[in-house]
Short mmCIF file of C-alpha atoms and ligand atoms in Angstrom, two decimals:
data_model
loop_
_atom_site.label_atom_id
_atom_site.label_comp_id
_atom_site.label_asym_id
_atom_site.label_seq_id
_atom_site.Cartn_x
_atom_site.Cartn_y
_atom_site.Cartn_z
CA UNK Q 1 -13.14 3.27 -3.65
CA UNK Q 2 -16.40 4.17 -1.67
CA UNK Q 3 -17.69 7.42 -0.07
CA UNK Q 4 -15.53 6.73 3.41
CA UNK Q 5 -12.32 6.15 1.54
CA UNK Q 6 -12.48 1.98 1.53
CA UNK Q 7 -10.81 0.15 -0.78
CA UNK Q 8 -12.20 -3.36 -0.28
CA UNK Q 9 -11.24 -3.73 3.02
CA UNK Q 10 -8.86 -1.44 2.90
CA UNK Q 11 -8.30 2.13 3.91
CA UNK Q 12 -10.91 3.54 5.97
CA UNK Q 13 -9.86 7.00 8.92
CA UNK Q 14 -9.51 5.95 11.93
CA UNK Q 15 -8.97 9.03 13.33
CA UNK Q 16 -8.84 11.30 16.72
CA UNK Q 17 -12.41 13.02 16.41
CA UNK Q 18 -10.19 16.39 16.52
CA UNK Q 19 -9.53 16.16 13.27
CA UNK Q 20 -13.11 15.46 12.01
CA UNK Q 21 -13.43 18.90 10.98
CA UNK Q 22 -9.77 19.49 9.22
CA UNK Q 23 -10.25 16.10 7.31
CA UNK Q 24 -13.50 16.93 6.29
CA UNK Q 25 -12.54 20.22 4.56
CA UNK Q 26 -9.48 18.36 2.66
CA UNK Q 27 -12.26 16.10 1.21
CA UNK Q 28 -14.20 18.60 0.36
CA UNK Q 29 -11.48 21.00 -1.07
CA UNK Q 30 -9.81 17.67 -2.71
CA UNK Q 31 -13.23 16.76 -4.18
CA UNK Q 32 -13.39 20.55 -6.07
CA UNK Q 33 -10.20 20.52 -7.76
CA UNK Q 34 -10.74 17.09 -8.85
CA UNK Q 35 -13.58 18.21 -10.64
CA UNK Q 36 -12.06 21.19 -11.68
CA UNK Q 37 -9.39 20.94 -14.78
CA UNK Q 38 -7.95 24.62 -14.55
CA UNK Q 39 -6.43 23.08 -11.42
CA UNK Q 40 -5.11 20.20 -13.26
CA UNK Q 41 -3.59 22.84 -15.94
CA UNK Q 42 -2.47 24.73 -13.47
CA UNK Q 43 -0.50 21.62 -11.78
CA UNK Q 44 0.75 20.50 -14.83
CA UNK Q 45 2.26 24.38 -15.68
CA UNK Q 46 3.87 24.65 -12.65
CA UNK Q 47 5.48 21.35 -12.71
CA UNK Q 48 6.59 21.49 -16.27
CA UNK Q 49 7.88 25.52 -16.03
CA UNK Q 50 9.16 24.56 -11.93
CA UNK Q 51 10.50 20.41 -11.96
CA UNK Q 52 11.24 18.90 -15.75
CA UNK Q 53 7.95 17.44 -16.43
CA UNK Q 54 7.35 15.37 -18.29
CA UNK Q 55 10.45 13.71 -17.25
CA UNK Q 56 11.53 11.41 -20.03
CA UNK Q 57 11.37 7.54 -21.07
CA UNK Q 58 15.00 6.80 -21.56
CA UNK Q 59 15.70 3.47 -23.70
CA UNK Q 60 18.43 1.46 -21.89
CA UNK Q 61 19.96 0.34 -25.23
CA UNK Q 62 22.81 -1.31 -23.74
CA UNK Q 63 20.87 -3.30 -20.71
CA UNK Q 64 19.05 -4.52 -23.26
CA UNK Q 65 21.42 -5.52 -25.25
CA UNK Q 66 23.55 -7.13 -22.05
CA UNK Q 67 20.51 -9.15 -21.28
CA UNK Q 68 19.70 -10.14 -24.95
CA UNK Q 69 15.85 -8.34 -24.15
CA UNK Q 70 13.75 -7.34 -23.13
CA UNK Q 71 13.87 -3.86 -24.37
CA UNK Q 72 14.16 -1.92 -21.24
CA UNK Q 73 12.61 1.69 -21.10
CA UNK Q 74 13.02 3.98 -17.98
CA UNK Q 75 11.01 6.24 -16.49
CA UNK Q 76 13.20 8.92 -15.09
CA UNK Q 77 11.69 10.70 -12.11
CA UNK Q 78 14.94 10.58 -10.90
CA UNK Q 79 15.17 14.00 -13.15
CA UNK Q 80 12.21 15.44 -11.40
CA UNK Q 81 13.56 18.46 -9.07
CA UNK Q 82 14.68 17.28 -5.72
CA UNK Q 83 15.75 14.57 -7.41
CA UNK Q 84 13.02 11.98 -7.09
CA UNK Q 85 8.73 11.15 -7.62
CA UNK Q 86 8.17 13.09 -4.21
CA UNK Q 87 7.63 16.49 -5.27
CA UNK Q 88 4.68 15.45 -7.99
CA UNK Q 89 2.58 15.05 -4.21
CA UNK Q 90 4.24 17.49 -2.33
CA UNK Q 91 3.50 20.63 -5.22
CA UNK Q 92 0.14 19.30 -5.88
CA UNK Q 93 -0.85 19.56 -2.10
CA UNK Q 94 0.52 22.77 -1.91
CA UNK Q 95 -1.54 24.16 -4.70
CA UNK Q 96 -4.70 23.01 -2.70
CA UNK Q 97 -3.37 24.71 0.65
CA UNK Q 98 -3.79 27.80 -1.27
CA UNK Q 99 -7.24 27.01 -2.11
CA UNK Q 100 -7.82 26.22 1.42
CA UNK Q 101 -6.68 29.24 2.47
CA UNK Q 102 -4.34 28.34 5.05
CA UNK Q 103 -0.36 29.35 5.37
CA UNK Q 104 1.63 26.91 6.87
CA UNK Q 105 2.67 23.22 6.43
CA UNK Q 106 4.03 20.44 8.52
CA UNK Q 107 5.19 17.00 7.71
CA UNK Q 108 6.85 14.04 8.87
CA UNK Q 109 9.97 12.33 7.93
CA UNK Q 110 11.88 9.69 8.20
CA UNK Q 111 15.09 9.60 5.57
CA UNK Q 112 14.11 13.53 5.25
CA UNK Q 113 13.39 13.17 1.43
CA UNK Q 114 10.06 13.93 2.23
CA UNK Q 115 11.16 16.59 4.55
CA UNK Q 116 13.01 17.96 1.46
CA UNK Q 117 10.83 18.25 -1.01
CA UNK Q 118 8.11 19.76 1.54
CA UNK Q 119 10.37 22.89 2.78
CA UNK Q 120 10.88 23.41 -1.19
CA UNK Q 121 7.35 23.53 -2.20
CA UNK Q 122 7.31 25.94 1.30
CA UNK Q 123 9.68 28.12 -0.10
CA UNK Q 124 8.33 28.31 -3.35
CA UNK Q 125 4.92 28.73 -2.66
CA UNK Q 126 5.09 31.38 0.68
CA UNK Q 127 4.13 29.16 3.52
CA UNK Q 128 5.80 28.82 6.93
CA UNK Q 129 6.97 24.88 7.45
CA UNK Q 130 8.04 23.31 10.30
CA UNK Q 131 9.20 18.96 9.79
CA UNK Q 132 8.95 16.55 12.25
CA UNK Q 133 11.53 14.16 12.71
CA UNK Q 134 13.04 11.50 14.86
CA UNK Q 135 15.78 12.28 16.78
CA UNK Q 136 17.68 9.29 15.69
CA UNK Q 137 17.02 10.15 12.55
CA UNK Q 138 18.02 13.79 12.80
CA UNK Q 139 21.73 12.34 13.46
CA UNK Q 140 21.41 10.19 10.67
CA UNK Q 141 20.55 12.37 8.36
CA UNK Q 142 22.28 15.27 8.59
CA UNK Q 143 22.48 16.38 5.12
CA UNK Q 144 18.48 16.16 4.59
CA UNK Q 145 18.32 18.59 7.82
CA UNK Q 146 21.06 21.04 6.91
CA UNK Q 147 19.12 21.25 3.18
CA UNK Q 148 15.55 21.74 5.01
CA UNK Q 149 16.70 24.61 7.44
CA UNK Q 150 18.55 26.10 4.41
CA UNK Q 151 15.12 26.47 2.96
CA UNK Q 152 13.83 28.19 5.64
CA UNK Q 153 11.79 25.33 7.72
CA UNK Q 154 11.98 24.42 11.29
CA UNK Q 155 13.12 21.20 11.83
CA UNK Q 156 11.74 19.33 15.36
CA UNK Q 157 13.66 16.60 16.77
CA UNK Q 158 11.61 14.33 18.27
CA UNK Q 159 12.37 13.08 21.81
CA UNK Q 160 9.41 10.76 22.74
CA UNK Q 161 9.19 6.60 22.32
CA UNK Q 162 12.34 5.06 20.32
CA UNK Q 163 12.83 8.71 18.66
CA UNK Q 164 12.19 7.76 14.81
CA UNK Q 165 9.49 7.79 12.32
CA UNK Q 166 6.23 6.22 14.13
CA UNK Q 167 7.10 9.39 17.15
CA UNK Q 168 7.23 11.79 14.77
CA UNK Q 169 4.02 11.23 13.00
CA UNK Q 170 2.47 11.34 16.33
CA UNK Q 171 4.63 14.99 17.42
CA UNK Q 172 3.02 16.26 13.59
CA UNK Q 173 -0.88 15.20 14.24
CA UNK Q 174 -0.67 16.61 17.69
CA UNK Q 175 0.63 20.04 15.84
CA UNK Q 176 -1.94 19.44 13.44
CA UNK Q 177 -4.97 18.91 15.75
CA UNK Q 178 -4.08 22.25 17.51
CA UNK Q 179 -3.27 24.63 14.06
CA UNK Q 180 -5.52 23.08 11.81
CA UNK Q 181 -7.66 26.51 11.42
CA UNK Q 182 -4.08 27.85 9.77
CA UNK Q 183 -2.18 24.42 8.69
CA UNK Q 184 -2.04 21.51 6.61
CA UNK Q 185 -0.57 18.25 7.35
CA UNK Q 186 1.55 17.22 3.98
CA UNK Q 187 1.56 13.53 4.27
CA UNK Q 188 4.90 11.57 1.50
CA UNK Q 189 2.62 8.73 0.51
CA UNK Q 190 -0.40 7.14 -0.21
CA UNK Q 191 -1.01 5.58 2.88
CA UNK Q 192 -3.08 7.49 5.99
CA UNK Q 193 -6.54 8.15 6.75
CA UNK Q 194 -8.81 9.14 3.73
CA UNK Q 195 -8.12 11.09 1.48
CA UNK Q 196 -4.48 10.97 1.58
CA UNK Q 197 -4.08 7.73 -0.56
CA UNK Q 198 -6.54 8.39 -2.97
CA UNK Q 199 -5.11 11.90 -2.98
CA UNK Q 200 -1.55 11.57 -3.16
CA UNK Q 201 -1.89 8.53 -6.08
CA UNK Q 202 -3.99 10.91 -8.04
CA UNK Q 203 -1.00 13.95 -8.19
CA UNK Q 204 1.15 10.94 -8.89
CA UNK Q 205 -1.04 9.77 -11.37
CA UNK Q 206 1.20 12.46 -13.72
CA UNK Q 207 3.97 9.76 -14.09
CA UNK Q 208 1.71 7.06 -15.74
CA UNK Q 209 -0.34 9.68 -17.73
CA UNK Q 210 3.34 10.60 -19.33
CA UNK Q 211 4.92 7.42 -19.78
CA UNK Q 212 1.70 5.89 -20.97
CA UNK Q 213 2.18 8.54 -24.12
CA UNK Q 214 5.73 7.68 -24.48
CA UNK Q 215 5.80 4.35 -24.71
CA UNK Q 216 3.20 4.06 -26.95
CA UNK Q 217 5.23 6.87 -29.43
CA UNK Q 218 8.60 5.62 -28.70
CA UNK Q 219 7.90 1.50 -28.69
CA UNK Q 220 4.75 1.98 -30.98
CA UNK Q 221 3.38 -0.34 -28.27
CA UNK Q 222 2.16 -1.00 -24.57
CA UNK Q 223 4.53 -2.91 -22.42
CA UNK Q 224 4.78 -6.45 -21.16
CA UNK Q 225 5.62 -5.45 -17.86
CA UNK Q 226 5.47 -2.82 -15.30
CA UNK Q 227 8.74 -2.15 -12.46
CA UNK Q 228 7.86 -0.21 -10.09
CA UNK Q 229 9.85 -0.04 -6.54
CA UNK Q 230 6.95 0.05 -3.35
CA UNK Q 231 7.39 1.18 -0.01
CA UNK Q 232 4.62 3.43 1.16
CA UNK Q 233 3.16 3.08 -2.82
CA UNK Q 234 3.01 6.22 -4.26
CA UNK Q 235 5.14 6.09 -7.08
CA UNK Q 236 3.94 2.78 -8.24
CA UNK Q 237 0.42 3.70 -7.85
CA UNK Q 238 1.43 6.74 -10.26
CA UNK Q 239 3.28 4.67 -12.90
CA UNK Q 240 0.46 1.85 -12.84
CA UNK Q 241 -2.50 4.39 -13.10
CA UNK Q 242 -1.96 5.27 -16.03
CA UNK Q 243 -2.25 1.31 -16.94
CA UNK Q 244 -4.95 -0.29 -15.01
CA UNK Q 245 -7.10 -0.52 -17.81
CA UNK Q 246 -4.75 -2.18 -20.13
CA UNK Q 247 -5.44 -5.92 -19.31
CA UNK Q 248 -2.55 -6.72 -21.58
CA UNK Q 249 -0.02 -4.51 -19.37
CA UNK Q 250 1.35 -6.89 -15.92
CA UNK Q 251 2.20 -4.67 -12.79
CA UNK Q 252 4.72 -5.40 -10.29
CA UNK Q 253 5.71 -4.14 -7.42
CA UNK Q 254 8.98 -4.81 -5.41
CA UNK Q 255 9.25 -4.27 -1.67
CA UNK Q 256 12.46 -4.23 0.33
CA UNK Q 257 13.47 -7.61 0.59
CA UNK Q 258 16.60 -6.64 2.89
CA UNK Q 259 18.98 -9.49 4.26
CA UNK Q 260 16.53 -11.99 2.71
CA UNK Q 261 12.78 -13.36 3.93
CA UNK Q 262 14.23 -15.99 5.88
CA UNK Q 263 15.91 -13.54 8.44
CA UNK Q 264 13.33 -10.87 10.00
CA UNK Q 265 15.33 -7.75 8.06
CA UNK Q 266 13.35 -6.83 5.63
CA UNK Q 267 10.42 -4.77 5.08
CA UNK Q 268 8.36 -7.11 2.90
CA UNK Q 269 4.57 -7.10 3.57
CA UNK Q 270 2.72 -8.71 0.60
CA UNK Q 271 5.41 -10.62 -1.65
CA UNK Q 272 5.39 -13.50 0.40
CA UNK Q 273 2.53 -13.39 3.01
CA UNK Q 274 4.58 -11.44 5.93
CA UNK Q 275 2.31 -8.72 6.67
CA UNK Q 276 -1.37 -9.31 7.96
CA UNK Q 277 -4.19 -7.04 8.03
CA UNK Q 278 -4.65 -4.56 10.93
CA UNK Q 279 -5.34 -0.54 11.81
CA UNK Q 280 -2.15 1.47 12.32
CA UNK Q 281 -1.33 5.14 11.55
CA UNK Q 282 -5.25 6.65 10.76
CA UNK Q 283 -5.82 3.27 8.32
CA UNK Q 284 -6.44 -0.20 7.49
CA UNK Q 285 -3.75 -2.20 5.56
CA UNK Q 286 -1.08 -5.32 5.76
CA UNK Q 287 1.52 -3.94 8.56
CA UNK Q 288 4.47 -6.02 9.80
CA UNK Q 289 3.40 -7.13 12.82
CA UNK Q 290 3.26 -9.47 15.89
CA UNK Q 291 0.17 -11.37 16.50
CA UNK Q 292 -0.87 -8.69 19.30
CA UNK Q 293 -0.05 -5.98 16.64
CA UNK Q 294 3.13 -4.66 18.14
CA UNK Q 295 4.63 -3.18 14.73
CA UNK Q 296 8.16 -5.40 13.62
CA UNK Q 297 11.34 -3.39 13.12
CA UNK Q 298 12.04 -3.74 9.69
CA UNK Q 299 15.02 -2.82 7.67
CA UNK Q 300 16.08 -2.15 4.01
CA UNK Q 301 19.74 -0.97 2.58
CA UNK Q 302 16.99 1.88 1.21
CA UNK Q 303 15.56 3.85 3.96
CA UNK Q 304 12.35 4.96 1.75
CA UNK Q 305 11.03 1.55 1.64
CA UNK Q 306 11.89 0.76 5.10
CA UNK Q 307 8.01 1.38 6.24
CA UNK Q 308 5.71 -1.14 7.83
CA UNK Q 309 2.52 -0.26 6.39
CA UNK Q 310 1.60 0.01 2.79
CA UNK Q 311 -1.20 2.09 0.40
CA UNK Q 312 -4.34 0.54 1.24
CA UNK Q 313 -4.90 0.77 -2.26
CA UNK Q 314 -1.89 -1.38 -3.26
CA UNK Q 315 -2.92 -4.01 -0.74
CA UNK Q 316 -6.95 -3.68 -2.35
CA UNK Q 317 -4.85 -4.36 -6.22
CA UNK Q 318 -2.54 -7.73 -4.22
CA UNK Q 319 -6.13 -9.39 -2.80
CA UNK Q 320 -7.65 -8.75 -6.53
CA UNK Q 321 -4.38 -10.22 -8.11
CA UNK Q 322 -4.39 -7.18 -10.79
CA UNK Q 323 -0.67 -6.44 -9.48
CA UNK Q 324 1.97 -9.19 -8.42
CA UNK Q 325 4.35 -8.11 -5.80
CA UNK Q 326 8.31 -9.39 -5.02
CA UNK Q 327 10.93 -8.59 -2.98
CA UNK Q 328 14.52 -7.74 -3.82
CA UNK Q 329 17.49 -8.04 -1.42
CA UNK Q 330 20.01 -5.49 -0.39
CA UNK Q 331 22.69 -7.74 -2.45
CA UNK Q 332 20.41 -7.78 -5.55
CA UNK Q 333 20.02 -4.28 -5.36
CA UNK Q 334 23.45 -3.32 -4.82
CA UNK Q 335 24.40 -5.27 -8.07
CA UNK Q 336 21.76 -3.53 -9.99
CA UNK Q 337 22.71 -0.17 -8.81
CA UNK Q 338 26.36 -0.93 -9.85
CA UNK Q 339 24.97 -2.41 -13.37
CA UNK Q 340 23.35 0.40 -14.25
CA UNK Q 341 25.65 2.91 -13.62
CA UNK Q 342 28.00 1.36 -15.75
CA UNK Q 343 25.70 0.80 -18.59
CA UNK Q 344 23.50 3.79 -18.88
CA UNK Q 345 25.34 6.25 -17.07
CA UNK Q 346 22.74 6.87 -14.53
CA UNK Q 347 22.81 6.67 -10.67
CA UNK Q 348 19.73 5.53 -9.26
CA UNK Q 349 18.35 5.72 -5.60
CA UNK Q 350 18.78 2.45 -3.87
CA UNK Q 351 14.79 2.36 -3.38
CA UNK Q 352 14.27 2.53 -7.26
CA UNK Q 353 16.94 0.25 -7.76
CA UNK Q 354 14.60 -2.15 -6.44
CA UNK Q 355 12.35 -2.01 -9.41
CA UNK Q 356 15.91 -2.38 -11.44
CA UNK Q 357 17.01 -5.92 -9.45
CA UNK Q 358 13.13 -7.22 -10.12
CA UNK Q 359 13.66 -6.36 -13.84
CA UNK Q 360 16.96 -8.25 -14.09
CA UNK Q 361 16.06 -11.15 -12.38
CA UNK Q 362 13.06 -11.87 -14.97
CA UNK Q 363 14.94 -10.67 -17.80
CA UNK Q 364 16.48 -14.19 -18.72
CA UNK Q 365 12.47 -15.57 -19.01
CA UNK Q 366 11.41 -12.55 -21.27
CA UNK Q 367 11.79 -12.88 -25.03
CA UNK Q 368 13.95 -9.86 -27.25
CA UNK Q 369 11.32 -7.81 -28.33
CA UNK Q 370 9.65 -7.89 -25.32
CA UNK Q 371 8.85 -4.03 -24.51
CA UNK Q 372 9.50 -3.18 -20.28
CA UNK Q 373 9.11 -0.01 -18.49
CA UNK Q 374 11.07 0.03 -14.90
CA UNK Q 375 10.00 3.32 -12.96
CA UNK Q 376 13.01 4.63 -11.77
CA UNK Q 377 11.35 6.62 -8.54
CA UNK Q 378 14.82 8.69 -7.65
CA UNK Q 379 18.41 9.38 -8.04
CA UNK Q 380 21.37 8.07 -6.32
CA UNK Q 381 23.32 10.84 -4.93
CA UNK Q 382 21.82 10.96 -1.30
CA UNK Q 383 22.75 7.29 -0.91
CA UNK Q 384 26.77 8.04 -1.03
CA UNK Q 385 27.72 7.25 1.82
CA UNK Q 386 25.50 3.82 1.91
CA UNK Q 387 26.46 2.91 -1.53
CA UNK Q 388 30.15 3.62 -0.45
CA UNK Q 389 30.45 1.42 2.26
CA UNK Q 390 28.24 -1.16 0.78
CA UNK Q 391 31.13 -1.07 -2.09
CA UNK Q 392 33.78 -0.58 0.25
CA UNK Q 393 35.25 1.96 -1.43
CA UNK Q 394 38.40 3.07 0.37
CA UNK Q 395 39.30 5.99 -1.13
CA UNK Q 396 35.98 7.26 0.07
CA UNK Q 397 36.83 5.91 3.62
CA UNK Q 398 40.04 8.12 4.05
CA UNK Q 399 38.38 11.03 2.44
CA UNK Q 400 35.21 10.65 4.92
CA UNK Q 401 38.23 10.27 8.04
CA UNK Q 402 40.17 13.12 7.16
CA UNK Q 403 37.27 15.27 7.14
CA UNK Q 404 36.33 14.33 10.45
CA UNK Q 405 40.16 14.88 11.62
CA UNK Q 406 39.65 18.52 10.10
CA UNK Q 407 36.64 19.18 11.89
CA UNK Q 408 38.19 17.95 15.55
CA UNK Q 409 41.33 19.91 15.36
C1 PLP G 1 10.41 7.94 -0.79
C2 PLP G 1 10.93 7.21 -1.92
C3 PLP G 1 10.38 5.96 -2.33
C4 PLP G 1 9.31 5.24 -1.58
O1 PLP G 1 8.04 5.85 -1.56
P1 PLP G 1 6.79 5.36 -2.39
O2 PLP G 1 5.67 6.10 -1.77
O3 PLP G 1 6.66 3.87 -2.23
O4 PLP G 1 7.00 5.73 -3.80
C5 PLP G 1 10.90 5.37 -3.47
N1 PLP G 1 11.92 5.92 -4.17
C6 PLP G 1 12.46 7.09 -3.80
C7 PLP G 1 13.58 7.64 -4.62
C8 PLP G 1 12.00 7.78 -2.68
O5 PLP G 1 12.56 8.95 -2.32
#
């Protein structure tokens, strides 16, 4: 990366000049603690006394054995509190509002896992919070919203444009530009204007520093391959980071590959050429797009990786060839999902079972004692009602019906 946040030709803030000055004291403050390790200690005691860390490197003994190898290992953030990678950023940002001095957070969100896991930092660390959302999405995610006013934040519906993700972001940097003396804009990924990527890879940065370790004392090597699930980047920039220097080591990502390539429903922008490069959202990057830049509606069975955008820093890694992207479909991943929960008793999030279905389908070409680490990014239980239906499960059907009976009468 250079001094204004580029990544090749990546990255970049392209930014209101309104937020000149806010930006400019996260670099600065982000620049300190970078340089400082008793903020690093401190991050690492908070999450290991506050969210399970490390989380641990589970070996899938009987995947591996189903497939005949490779020797699958899994990374299980899904154990992290909240369930999932997301609170590595969000805790690690709110240590540095602290330093910053300020006392109050906003974010964005589209699924509300973000939204989550930024009232909880809120609550634990004293700050007021107030999460942006959609108003489409605010009906269809009603257990996310209940959760975030339950932890004390305000939760906005947004009215404006089509009433989803790309409103609220705007709704939360016109809140920012006019609080920014007492608030800080908690962005979920590594995407944005500088220094959010660079920022939010290096507090996920934790899961590769851990799983680099325990590989190395559980396998008594380095893997073959990487898994890692992408849709704004942020966990696979943490699992990879903490293998960039091993030339040995491949890393690859897999993006929502939906109803399949052929069809527009996915939300695929590097696997197979479908994004191209443009300036959306404060930064440069491959966005699904028309050719005057109108942003595509994408979709995924996993609303996490349903983004058009991705981390300037993962689209820098795809131009240099150091990481190899692919896409899994909604079917693949729906199979995977219902492999591994019968073999290793563990529910994943549809997102991470992304990294599971790109795993699997390369498994056959990979010899016995290959070693493989799959990052498993989340856990399954928000996706019940998707994973139910997907399965149609009809015992879940009447139960879901008679509810709503109950709550009409
Ligand atoms: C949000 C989310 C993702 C996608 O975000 P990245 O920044 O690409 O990691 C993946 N998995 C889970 C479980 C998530 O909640």
């Amino acid at each position: 990366m250079d001094k204004s946040g580029y990544y090749g030709q990546f990255g970049g803030a392209f930014i209101p000049e309104t937020l000149n000055a806010t930006l400019w004291q996260l670099n600065t403050a982000f620049a300190e603690v970078k340089e400082d390790s008793s903020f690093w200690t401190e991050y690492e005691t908070l999450m290991s006394t506050y969210s399970c860390r490390p989380t641990p490197l589970t070996y899938a003994e009987n995947l591996s054995s189903h497939f005949g190898g490779p020797r699958f290992y899994i990374k299980r953030e899904d154990l992290n509190h909240t369930g999932a990678h997301k609170l590595n950023n969000v805790m690690g940002q709110g240590l540095l509002v602290q330093r910053m001095g300020k006392n109050r957070v906003i974010a964005e969100t589209g699924a509300g896992q973000h939204g989550v896991a930024t009232a909880t930092m809120a609550a634990k660390l004293g700050y007021s919070c107030t999460i942006y959302m959609g108003e489409v999405d605010v009906a269809r995610q009603r257990p996310n919203v209940f959760w975030m006013q339950q932890l004390g934040a305000t939760v906005v519906p947004v009215k404006d444009g089509a009433r989803i993700l790309k409103d609220a972001i705007n709704e939360a940097l016109r809140d920012w530009s006019t609080n920014m003396d007492t608030t800080h804009y908690v962005l979920g990924t590594a995407c944005g204007p500088h220094p959010y990527p660079e920022m939010v890879s290096y507090f996920q940065s934790i899961i590769g520093m851990e799983a680099r370790n325990q590989i190395l004392s559980q396998a008594g090597r380095l893997p073959k391959r990487i898994y890692a699930c992408v849709g704004g980047g942020s966990n696979a920039l943490g699992v990879f980071s903490g293998f960039l220097e091993d030339s040995s080591v491949e890393l690859v990502g897999v993006e929502a590959g939906g109803e399949g390539l052929e069809t527009n429903k996915h939300a695929s922008r590097l696997a197979y050429g479908h994004g191209s490069v443009g300036v959306a959202q404060g930064y440069k990057t491959y966005f699904l797009q028309d050719e005057d830049g109108q942003m595509l509606e994408t979709h995924s069975v996993a609303a996490g990786l349903d983004y058009i955008g991705v981390s300037p820093i993962l689209a820098a890694y795809h131009e240099e060839k150091k990481i190899r992207f692919e896409a899994a479909t909604d079917k693949e991943v729906l199979e995977a999902t219902r492999l591994v929960m019968r073999m290793e008793g563990i529910i994943p999030a549809l997102e991470s079972a992304h990294a599971l279905a790109g795993a699997f389908r390369e498994a056959p070409q990979m010899n016995a004692d290959d070693v493989i680490v799959i990052n498993l990014s989340g856990r399954g239980d928000k996706d019940i009602f998707t994973i139910a239906d997907a399965l149609g499960d009809a015992t879940w059907k009447s139960f879901i019906a008679t509810k709503a009976e109950e709550y009409s009468a």
